[in-house]
mmCIF file of N, CA and C in Angstrom:
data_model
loop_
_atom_site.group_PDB
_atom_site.id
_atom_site.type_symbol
_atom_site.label_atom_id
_atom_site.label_comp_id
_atom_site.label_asym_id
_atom_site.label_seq_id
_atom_site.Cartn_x
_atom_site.Cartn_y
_atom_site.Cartn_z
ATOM 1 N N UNK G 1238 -35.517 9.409 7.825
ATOM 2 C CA UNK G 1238 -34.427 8.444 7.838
ATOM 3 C C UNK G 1238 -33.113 9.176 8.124
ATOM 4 N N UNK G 1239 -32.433 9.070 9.115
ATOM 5 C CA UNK G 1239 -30.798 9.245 9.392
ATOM 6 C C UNK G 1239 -29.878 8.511 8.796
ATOM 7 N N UNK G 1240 -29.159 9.228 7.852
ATOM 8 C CA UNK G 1240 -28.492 9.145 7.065
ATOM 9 C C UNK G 1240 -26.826 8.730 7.749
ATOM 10 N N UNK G 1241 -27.030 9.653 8.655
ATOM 11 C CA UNK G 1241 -25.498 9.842 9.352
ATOM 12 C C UNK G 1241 -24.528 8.371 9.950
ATOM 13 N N UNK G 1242 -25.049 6.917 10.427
ATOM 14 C CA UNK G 1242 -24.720 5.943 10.096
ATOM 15 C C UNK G 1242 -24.082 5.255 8.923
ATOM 16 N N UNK G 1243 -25.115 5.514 7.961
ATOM 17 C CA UNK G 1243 -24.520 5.452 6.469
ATOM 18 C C UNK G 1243 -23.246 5.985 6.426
ATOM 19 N N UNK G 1244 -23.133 7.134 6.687
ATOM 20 C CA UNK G 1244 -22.329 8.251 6.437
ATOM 21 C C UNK G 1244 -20.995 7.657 7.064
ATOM 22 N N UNK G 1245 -20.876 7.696 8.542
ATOM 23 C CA UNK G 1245 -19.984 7.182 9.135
ATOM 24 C C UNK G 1245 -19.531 5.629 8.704
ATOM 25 N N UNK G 1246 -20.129 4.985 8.249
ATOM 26 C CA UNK G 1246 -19.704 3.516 7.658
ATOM 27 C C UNK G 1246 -19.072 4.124 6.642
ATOM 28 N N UNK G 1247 -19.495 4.587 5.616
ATOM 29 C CA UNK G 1247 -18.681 5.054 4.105
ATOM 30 C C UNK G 1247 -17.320 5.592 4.455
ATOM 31 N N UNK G 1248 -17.459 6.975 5.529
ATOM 32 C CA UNK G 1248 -15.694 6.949 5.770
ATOM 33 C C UNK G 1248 -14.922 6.019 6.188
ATOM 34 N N UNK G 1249 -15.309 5.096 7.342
ATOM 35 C CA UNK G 1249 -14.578 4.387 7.506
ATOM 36 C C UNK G 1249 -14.259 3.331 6.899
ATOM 37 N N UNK G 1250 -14.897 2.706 5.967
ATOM 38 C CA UNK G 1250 -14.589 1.805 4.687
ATOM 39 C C UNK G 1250 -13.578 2.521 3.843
ATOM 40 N N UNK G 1251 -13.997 4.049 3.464
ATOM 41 C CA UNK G 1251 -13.256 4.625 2.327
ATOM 42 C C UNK G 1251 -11.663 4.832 2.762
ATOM 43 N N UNK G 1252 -11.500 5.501 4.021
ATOM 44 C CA UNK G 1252 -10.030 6.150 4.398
ATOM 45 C C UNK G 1252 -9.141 5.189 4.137
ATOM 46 N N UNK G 1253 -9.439 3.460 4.462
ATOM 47 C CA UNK G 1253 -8.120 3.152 4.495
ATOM 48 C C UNK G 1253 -7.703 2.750 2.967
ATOM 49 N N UNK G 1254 -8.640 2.419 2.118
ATOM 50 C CA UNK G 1254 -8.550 2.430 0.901
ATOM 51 C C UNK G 1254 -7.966 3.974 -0.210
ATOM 52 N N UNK G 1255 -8.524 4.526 0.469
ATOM 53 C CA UNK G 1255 -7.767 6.118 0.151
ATOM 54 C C UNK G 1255 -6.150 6.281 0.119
ATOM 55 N N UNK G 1256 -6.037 5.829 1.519
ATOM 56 C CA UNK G 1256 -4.756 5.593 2.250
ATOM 57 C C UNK G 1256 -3.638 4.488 1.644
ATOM 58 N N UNK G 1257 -4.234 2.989 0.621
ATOM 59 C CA UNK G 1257 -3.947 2.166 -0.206
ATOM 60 C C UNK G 1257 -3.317 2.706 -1.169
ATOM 61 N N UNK G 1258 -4.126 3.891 -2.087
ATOM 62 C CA UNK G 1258 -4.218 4.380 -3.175
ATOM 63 C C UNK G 1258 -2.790 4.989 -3.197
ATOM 64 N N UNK G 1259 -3.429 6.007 -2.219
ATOM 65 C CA UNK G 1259 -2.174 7.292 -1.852
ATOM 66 C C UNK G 1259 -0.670 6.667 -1.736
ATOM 67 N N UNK G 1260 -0.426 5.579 -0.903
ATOM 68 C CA UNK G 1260 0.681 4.593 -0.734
ATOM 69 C C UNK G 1260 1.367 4.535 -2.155
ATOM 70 N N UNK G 1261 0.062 3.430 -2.702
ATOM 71 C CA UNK G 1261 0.407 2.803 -3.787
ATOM 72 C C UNK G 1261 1.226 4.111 -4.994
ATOM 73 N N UNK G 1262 0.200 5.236 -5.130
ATOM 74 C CA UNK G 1262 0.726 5.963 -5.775
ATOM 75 C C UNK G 1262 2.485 7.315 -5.572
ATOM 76 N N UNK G 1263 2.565 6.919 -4.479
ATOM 77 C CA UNK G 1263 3.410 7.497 -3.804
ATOM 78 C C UNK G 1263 5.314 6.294 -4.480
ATOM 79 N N UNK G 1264 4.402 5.346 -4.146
ATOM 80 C CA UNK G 1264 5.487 4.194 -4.516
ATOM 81 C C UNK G 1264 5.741 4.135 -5.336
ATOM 82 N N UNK G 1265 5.060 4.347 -7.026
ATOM 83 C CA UNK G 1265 5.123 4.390 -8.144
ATOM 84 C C UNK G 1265 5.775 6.089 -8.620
ATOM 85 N N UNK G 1266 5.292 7.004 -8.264
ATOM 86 C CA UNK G 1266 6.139 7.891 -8.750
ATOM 87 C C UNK G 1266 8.035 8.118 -8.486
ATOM 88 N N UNK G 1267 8.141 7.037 -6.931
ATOM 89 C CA UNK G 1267 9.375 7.065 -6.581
ATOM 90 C C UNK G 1267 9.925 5.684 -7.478
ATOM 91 N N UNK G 1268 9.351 4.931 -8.293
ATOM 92 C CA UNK G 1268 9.787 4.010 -9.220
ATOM 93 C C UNK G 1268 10.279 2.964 -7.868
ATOM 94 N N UNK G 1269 9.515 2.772 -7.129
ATOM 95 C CA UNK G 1269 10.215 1.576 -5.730
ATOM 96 C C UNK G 1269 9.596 0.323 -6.563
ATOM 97 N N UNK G 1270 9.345 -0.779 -6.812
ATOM 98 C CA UNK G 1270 9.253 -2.270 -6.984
ATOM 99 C C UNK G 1270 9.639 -3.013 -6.079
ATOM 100 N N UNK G 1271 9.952 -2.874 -5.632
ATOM 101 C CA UNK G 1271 10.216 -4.072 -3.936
ATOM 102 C C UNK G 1271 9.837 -3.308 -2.843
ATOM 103 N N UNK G 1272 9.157 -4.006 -2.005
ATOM 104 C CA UNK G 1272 9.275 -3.765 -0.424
ATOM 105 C C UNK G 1272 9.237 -4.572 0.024
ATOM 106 N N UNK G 1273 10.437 -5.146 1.314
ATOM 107 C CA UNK G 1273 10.830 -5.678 1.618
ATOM 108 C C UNK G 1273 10.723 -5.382 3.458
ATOM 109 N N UNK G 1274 10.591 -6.670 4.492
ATOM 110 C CA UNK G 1274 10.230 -6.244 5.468
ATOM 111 C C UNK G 1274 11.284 -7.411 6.379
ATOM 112 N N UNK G 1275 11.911 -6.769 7.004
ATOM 113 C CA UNK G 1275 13.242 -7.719 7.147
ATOM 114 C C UNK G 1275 13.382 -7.868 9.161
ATOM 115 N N UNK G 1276 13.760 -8.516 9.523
ATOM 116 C CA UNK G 1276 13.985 -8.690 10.891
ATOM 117 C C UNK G 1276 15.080 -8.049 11.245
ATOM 118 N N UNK G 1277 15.729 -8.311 13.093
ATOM 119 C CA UNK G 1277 16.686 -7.830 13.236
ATOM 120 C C UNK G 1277 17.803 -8.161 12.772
ATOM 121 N N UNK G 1278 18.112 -9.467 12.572
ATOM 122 C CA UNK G 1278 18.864 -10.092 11.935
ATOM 123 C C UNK G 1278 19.083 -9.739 10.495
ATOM 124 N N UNK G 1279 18.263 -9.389 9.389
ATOM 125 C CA UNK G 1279 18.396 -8.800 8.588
ATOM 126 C C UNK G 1279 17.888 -9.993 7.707
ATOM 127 N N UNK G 1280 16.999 -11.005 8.070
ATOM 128 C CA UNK G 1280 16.538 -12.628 7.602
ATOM 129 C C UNK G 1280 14.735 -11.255 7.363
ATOM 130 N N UNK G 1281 14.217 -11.928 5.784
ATOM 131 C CA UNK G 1281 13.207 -11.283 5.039
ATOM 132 C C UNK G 1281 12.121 -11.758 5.745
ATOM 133 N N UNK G 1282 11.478 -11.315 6.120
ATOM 134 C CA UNK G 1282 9.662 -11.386 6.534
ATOM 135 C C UNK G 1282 8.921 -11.856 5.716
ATOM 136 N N UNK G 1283 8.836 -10.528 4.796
ATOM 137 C CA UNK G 1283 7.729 -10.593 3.776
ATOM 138 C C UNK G 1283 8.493 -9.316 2.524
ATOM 139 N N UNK G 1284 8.022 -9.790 1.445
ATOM 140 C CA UNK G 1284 8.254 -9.109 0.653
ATOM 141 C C UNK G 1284 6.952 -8.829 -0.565
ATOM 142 N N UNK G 1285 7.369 -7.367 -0.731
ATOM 143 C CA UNK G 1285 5.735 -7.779 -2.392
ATOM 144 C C UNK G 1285 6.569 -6.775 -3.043
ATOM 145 N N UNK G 1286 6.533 -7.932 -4.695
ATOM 146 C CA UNK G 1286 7.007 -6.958 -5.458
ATOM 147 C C UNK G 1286 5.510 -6.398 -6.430
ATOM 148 N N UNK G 1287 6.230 -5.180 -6.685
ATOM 149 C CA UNK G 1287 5.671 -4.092 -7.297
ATOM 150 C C UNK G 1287 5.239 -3.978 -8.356
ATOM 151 N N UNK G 1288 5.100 -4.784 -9.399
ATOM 152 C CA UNK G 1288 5.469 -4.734 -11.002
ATOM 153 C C UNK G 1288 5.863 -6.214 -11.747
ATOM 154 N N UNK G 1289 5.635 -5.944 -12.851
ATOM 155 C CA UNK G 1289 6.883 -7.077 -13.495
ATOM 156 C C UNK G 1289 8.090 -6.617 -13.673
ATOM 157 N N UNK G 1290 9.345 -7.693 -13.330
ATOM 158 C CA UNK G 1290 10.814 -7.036 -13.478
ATOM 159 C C UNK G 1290 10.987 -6.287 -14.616
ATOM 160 N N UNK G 1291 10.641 -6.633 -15.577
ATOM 161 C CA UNK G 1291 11.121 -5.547 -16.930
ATOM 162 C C UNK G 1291 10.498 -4.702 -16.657
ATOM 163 N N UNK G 1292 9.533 -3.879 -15.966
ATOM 164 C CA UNK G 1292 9.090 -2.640 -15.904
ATOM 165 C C UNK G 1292 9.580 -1.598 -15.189
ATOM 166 N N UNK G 1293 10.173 -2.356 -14.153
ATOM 167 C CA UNK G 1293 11.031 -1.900 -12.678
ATOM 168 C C UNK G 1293 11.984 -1.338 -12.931
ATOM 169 N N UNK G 1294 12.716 -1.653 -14.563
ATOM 170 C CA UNK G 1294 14.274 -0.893 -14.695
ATOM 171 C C UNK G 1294 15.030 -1.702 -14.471
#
């Protein structure tokens, strides 16, 4: 049995979730709670907050 299919499915499922993590944890040590994704105009896209407000500071 060839394994190596398997194999190649598992990274590519895993990286971008890796890549989630890494984000996510990257965001939290810089204490960010908002991200915000704004046009040229400076009118909001999308936003996700981070937390509950009392945790944010």
């Amino acid at each position: 049995m060839d394994l190596s299919p398997f194999a190649i499915a598992l990274v590519v499922v895993s990286l971008p979730i890796v890549g989630f993590v890494a984000v996510a944890a990257w965001l939290a040590e810089r204490r960010i709670g908002r991200v915000r994704l704004v046009d040229r105009t400076g009118k909001t896209v999308a936003e996700v907050v981070l937390g509950h407000p009392d945790e944010r500071g």
